[in-house]
Amino acid sequence: MWRSPTLTLAQLLANANTFSAVNIFSTTTVFGGTAQLQGAFRPRIQAFSGAGTIVSANGFQVEKTGAGAYTLVLPASPSSGDVYRLFDGYGDAGTGNLSVSSAGTAINGTAAGGGAVVAVNTNYGQCWITYDGTKWILSR
């Protein structure tokens, strides 16, 4: 059984279909088939109406709220498993792309500090970006 004080979204996705039991509040729950989580998830949202730097904290949703193209800078000191959902809440990313850049860590295999990468380029589009401990992985 995998043990960790915190289970991140990245760990869950990386280990999909491998959990047989989960320890919650010192009680072990054994899965006999599928697991269902109930309750509410209230994401923290960072809204940007222009260029800016994303705050370093796991689980943020980053919303584009202004017109035109601009670039957001990823956290300089990410932790392995940090996950961000970037989305176009303004609705003009088809003509005003939302891009991300990184000060010193590669994005999808590009050279570290190699410039901005277009993250969202469709109106009301979205993408996910995850830090795996060595690089950022952007998925649409």
Coordinates of N, CA and C in Angstrom, one line a residue:
M1 N 0.8 -1.2 0.0 CA 0.0 0.0 0.0 C 0.9 1.2 0.0
W2 N 0.5 2.2 -0.8 CA 1.3 3.5 -0.9 C 0.9 4.4 0.3
R3 N 1.9 5.0 0.9 CA 1.7 5.8 2.1 C 2.3 7.2 1.9
S4 N 1.5 8.2 2.2 CA 2.0 9.6 2.1 C 1.1 10.4 3.0
P5 N 1.7 11.4 3.7 CA 0.8 12.3 4.5 C -0.2 13.1 3.6
T6 N 0.2 13.4 2.4 CA -0.7 14.1 1.5 C -0.7 13.5 0.1
L7 N -1.9 13.3 -0.5 CA -2.0 12.7 -1.8 C -2.4 13.9 -2.7
T8 N -1.5 14.1 -3.7 CA -1.7 15.2 -4.6 C -2.4 14.7 -5.9
L9 N -3.0 15.6 -6.6 CA -3.6 15.2 -7.9 C -2.6 14.5 -8.8
A10 N -1.4 15.1 -8.9 CA -0.4 14.5 -9.8 C -0.1 13.0 -9.3
Q11 N 0.0 12.8 -8.0 CA 0.3 11.4 -7.5 C -0.9 10.5 -7.9
L12 N -2.1 11.0 -7.7 CA -3.2 10.2 -8.0 C -3.3 9.8 -9.4
L13 N -3.0 10.8 -10.3 CA -3.1 10.5 -11.7 C -1.9 9.6 -12.1
A14 N -0.7 9.8 -11.5 CA 0.4 8.9 -11.9 C 0.2 7.5 -11.4
N15 N -0.6 7.3 -10.4 CA -0.8 6.0 -9.8 C -2.2 5.5 -10.0
A16 N -2.8 5.9 -11.0 CA -4.2 5.5 -11.3 C -4.4 4.0 -11.3
N17 N -5.4 3.5 -10.7 CA -5.7 2.1 -10.7 C -4.7 1.2 -9.9
T18 N -3.9 1.9 -9.0 CA -3.0 1.1 -8.2 C -3.3 1.1 -6.7
F19 N -4.3 1.9 -6.3 CA -4.6 1.9 -4.9 C -5.5 0.8 -4.5
S20 N -5.2 0.1 -3.4 CA -6.1 -1.0 -2.9 C -6.7 -0.5 -1.6
A21 N -6.1 0.4 -0.9 CA -6.7 0.9 0.3 C -6.2 2.3 0.6
V22 N -6.9 3.1 1.4 CA -6.6 4.4 1.7 C -6.8 4.6 3.2
N23 N -5.8 5.2 3.9 CA -5.9 5.4 5.3 C -6.4 6.9 5.5
I24 N -7.6 7.0 6.1 CA -8.2 8.3 6.3 C -8.4 8.5 7.8
F25 N -7.8 9.4 8.4 CA -7.9 9.6 9.9 C -7.7 8.4 10.7
S26 N -6.6 7.7 10.4 CA -6.2 6.4 11.1 C -7.2 5.3 10.8
T27 N -8.1 5.4 9.9 CA -9.0 4.3 9.5 C -8.7 3.8 8.1
T28 N -8.4 2.6 7.9 CA -8.1 2.1 6.6 C -9.3 1.7 5.9
T29 N -9.5 2.2 4.7 CA -10.6 1.9 3.8 C -10.1 1.1 2.7
V30 N -10.6 -0.1 2.5 CA -10.2 -1.0 1.5 C -11.1 -0.9 0.3
F31 N -10.6 -0.8 -0.9 CA -11.4 -0.7 -2.1 C -11.7 -2.1 -2.6
G32 N -12.9 -2.4 -2.8 CA -13.3 -3.7 -3.4 C -13.6 -3.5 -4.9
G33 N -13.6 -2.4 -5.4 CA -14.0 -2.1 -6.8 C -13.6 -0.7 -7.2
T34 N -14.6 0.2 -7.0 CA -14.4 1.6 -7.3 C -14.5 2.4 -6.0
A35 N -13.8 3.5 -5.9 CA -13.9 4.4 -4.8 C -14.6 5.7 -5.2
Q36 N -15.5 6.2 -4.4 CA -16.2 7.4 -4.7 C -16.0 8.4 -3.6
L37 N -15.6 9.6 -4.0 CA -15.4 10.7 -3.0 C -16.6 11.6 -3.1
Q38 N -17.1 11.9 -1.9 CA -18.3 12.8 -1.9 C -17.9 14.1 -1.1
G39 N -18.6 15.1 -1.4 CA -18.4 16.4 -0.8 C -18.1 17.5 -1.8
A40 N -17.6 18.6 -1.4 CA -17.4 19.7 -2.3 C -15.9 20.0 -2.5
F41 N -15.6 20.4 -3.6 CA -14.2 20.9 -3.9 C -14.3 22.4 -4.3
R42 N -13.7 23.2 -3.5 CA -13.8 24.6 -3.8 C -12.4 25.1 -4.2
P43 N -12.1 25.2 -5.5 CA -10.8 25.6 -5.9 C -10.4 27.1 -5.6
R44 N -9.2 27.3 -5.3 CA -8.7 28.7 -5.2 C -8.4 29.2 -6.6
I45 N -8.9 30.4 -6.8 CA -8.7 31.0 -8.2 C -7.9 32.3 -8.1
Q46 N -6.9 32.3 -9.0 CA -6.1 33.5 -9.2 C -6.5 34.1 -10.5
A47 N -7.0 35.3 -10.4 CA -7.5 36.0 -11.7 C -6.4 37.0 -12.1
F48 N -6.2 37.0 -13.4 CA -5.2 37.9 -14.1 C -5.9 38.6 -15.2
S49 N -5.8 40.0 -15.2 CA -6.3 40.7 -16.4 C -5.2 41.2 -17.2
G50 N -4.0 40.8 -16.9 CA -2.8 41.2 -17.7 C -1.6 40.3 -17.2
A51 N -0.4 40.5 -17.7 CA 0.8 39.7 -17.3 C 0.9 39.7 -15.8
G52 N 1.5 38.6 -15.3 CA 1.7 38.5 -13.9 C 2.4 37.2 -13.5
T53 N 2.6 37.0 -12.2 CA 3.3 35.8 -11.7 C 2.3 35.0 -10.9
I54 N 2.2 33.7 -11.2 CA 1.3 32.8 -10.5 C 1.9 32.6 -9.1
V55 N 1.1 32.7 -8.1 CA 1.5 32.4 -6.7 C 1.8 30.9 -6.6
S56 N 2.9 30.6 -5.8 CA 3.3 29.2 -5.6 C 2.4 28.6 -4.6
A57 N 1.4 27.8 -5.0 CA 0.6 27.0 -4.1 C -0.1 26.0 -5.0
N58 N -0.1 24.7 -4.5 CA -0.7 23.7 -5.3 C -2.2 23.8 -5.4
G59 N -2.8 23.4 -6.5 CA -4.2 23.4 -6.6 C -4.9 24.6 -7.1
F60 N -4.2 25.6 -7.5 CA -4.8 26.8 -8.0 C -5.4 26.7 -9.3
Q61 N -6.5 27.4 -9.6 CA -7.0 27.6 -10.9 C -6.7 29.0 -11.3
V62 N -6.1 29.2 -12.5 CA -5.7 30.5 -12.9 C -6.5 31.0 -14.1
E63 N -7.2 32.1 -13.9 CA -8.2 32.6 -14.8 C -7.7 33.8 -15.6
K64 N -7.9 33.8 -16.9 CA -7.6 35.0 -17.7 C -8.9 35.8 -17.7
T65 N -8.8 37.0 -17.2 CA -10.0 37.9 -17.1 C -9.9 39.2 -17.9
G66 N -8.8 39.4 -18.6 CA -8.7 40.6 -19.4 C -8.5 40.3 -20.9
A67 N -8.7 41.3 -21.7 CA -8.6 41.2 -23.2 C -7.1 41.2 -23.6
G68 N -6.9 40.6 -24.7 CA -5.6 40.6 -25.3 C -4.7 39.4 -24.9
A69 N -3.6 39.3 -25.6 CA -2.6 38.3 -25.3 C -1.7 38.7 -24.1
Y70 N -1.4 37.8 -23.2 CA -0.4 38.1 -22.2 C 0.2 36.8 -21.7
T71 N 1.3 36.9 -20.9 CA 2.0 35.8 -20.4 C 2.0 35.8 -18.9
L72 N 1.8 34.6 -18.3 CA 1.9 34.5 -16.9 C 3.2 33.7 -16.6
V73 N 3.9 34.1 -15.5 CA 5.1 33.4 -15.1 C 4.8 32.4 -14.1
L74 N 5.3 31.2 -14.3 CA 5.1 30.1 -13.3 C 6.0 30.3 -12.1
P75 N 5.6 29.7 -11.0 CA 6.4 29.9 -9.7 C 7.9 29.5 -9.9
A76 N 8.8 30.3 -9.3 CA 10.2 30.1 -9.5 C 10.7 28.8 -8.7
S77 N 10.0 28.5 -7.6 CA 10.4 27.4 -6.8 C 9.3 26.4 -6.6
P78 N 8.9 25.7 -7.6 CA 7.7 24.8 -7.5 C 8.1 23.6 -6.7
S79 N 7.1 22.9 -6.2 CA 7.2 21.6 -5.5 C 6.7 20.5 -6.4
S80 N 7.3 19.4 -6.3 CA 6.9 18.2 -7.1 C 5.4 18.0 -6.9
G81 N 4.6 17.9 -7.9 CA 3.2 17.6 -7.8 C 2.4 18.8 -7.9
D82 N 3.0 20.0 -7.9 CA 2.2 21.2 -8.1 C 1.4 21.2 -9.4
V83 N 0.1 21.5 -9.3 CA -0.8 21.4 -10.5 C -1.6 22.7 -10.6
Y84 N -1.7 23.2 -11.8 CA -2.5 24.4 -12.0 C -3.4 24.2 -13.2
R85 N -4.6 24.7 -13.1 CA -5.5 24.7 -14.3 C -5.6 26.1 -14.7
L86 N -5.2 26.3 -16.0 CA -5.3 27.7 -16.6 C -6.5 27.7 -17.5
F87 N -7.3 28.8 -17.4 CA -8.5 28.8 -18.3 C -8.8 30.3 -18.7
D88 N -9.4 30.4 -19.9 CA -9.8 31.7 -20.4 C -11.2 32.0 -20.0
G89 N -11.3 32.8 -18.9 CA -12.6 33.2 -18.4 C -13.2 34.4 -19.2
Y90 N -12.3 35.1 -19.9 CA -12.7 36.3 -20.7 C -13.3 35.9 -22.0
G91 N -12.8 34.9 -22.6 CA -13.4 34.4 -23.8 C -12.8 34.9 -25.1
D92 N -11.5 35.3 -25.1 CA -10.9 35.8 -26.3 C -9.5 35.2 -26.6
A93 N -9.2 34.0 -26.0 CA -7.9 33.4 -26.1 C -7.7 32.9 -27.6
G94 N -8.7 32.8 -28.4 CA -8.5 32.5 -29.8 C -7.7 33.6 -30.5
T95 N -7.9 34.8 -30.1 CA -7.1 35.9 -30.7 C -6.1 36.5 -29.7
G96 N -6.4 36.4 -28.4 CA -5.5 36.9 -27.4 C -5.0 35.7 -26.5
N97 N -4.0 35.0 -27.0 CA -3.5 33.8 -26.3 C -3.1 34.1 -24.9
L98 N -3.2 33.0 -24.1 CA -2.7 33.0 -22.7 C -1.5 32.1 -22.8
S99 N -0.3 32.7 -22.5 CA 1.0 31.9 -22.5 C 1.5 31.8 -21.1
V100 N 2.4 30.9 -20.9 CA 3.1 30.7 -19.6 C 4.6 30.7 -19.9
S101 N 5.4 31.2 -19.0 CA 6.9 31.1 -19.1 C 7.4 30.7 -17.7
S102 N 8.6 30.2 -17.7 CA 9.3 29.8 -16.5 C 10.7 30.4 -16.4
A103 N 11.0 30.8 -15.2 CA 12.3 31.5 -15.0 C 13.5 30.5 -15.2
G104 N 13.3 29.3 -14.7 CA 14.5 28.4 -14.7 C 14.2 26.9 -14.9
T105 N 12.9 26.6 -15.2 CA 12.6 25.2 -15.4 C 12.0 25.0 -16.7
A106 N 12.3 23.9 -17.4 CA 11.8 23.6 -18.7 C 10.3 23.3 -18.7
I107 N 9.6 23.7 -19.8 CA 8.2 23.4 -20.0 C 8.1 22.5 -21.2
N108 N 7.6 21.3 -21.0 CA 7.4 20.3 -22.1 C 8.7 20.1 -22.9
G109 N 9.8 20.0 -22.2 CA 11.0 19.7 -22.8 C 11.8 20.9 -23.5
T110 N 11.2 22.1 -23.5 CA 11.9 23.2 -24.0 C 13.1 23.6 -23.0
A111 N 14.1 24.3 -23.5 CA 15.2 24.7 -22.7 C 14.7 25.5 -21.5
A112 N 15.2 25.4 -20.3 CA 14.8 26.2 -19.2 C 15.0 27.7 -19.5
G113 N 14.0 28.5 -19.2 CA 14.1 29.9 -19.5 C 14.0 30.2 -21.0
G114 N 13.5 29.2 -21.8 CA 13.5 29.3 -23.2 C 12.4 30.1 -23.8
G115 N 11.7 30.9 -23.0 CA 10.6 31.8 -23.5 C 9.3 31.2 -23.2
A116 N 8.3 32.0 -23.6 CA 6.9 31.6 -23.3 C 6.4 30.5 -24.2
V117 N 5.5 29.7 -23.7 CA 4.8 28.6 -24.4 C 3.3 29.0 -24.4
V118 N 2.6 28.9 -25.5 CA 1.2 29.2 -25.6 C 0.5 28.1 -24.8
A119 N -0.3 28.4 -23.8 CA -1.0 27.5 -23.0 C -2.5 27.3 -23.5
V120 N -3.2 28.4 -23.7 CA -4.6 28.4 -24.1 C -4.7 29.3 -25.3
N121 N -5.3 28.8 -26.4 CA -5.4 29.5 -27.6 C -6.8 29.3 -28.3
T122 N -7.8 28.9 -27.5 CA -9.2 28.8 -27.9 C -10.1 29.6 -27.0
N123 N -11.1 30.2 -27.5 CA -12.0 31.0 -26.6 C -12.6 30.1 -25.5
Y124 N -12.5 30.5 -24.3 CA -12.9 29.8 -23.1 C -12.2 28.4 -22.9
G125 N -11.0 28.3 -23.6 CA -10.3 27.0 -23.5 C -9.6 26.9 -22.1
Q126 N -8.9 25.8 -21.9 CA -8.2 25.5 -20.7 C -7.1 24.5 -20.9
C127 N -6.2 24.5 -20.0 CA -5.1 23.5 -20.0 C -4.7 23.2 -18.5
W128 N -3.9 22.2 -18.3 CA -3.4 21.8 -17.0 C -1.9 21.9 -17.1
I129 N -1.2 22.4 -16.1 CA 0.3 22.3 -16.1 C 0.7 21.8 -14.7
T130 N 1.6 20.8 -14.8 CA 2.0 20.0 -13.6 C 3.5 20.0 -13.5
Y131 N 4.0 20.2 -12.3 CA 5.5 20.1 -12.1 C 5.8 18.7 -11.6
D132 N 6.7 18.0 -12.3 CA 7.0 16.6 -11.9 C 8.3 16.5 -11.1
G133 N 8.8 17.6 -10.6 CA 10.1 17.6 -9.8 C 11.3 18.0 -10.6
T134 N 11.2 18.0 -12.0 CA 12.3 18.4 -12.8 C 11.8 19.4 -13.9
K135 N 10.6 19.3 -14.3 CA 10.1 20.1 -15.4 C 8.6 20.3 -15.3
W136 N 8.1 21.3 -16.0 CA 6.6 21.5 -16.1 C 6.1 20.7 -17.3
I137 N 4.9 20.1 -17.1 CA 4.3 19.4 -18.2 C 2.9 20.0 -18.5
L138 N 2.8 20.5 -19.7 CA 1.6 21.2 -20.1 C 0.7 20.2 -20.9
S139 N -0.6 20.1 -20.5 CA -1.5 19.2 -21.2 C -2.8 20.0 -21.5
R140 N -3.3 19.7 -22.7 CA -4.5 20.4 -23.2 C -5.6 19.4 -23.2

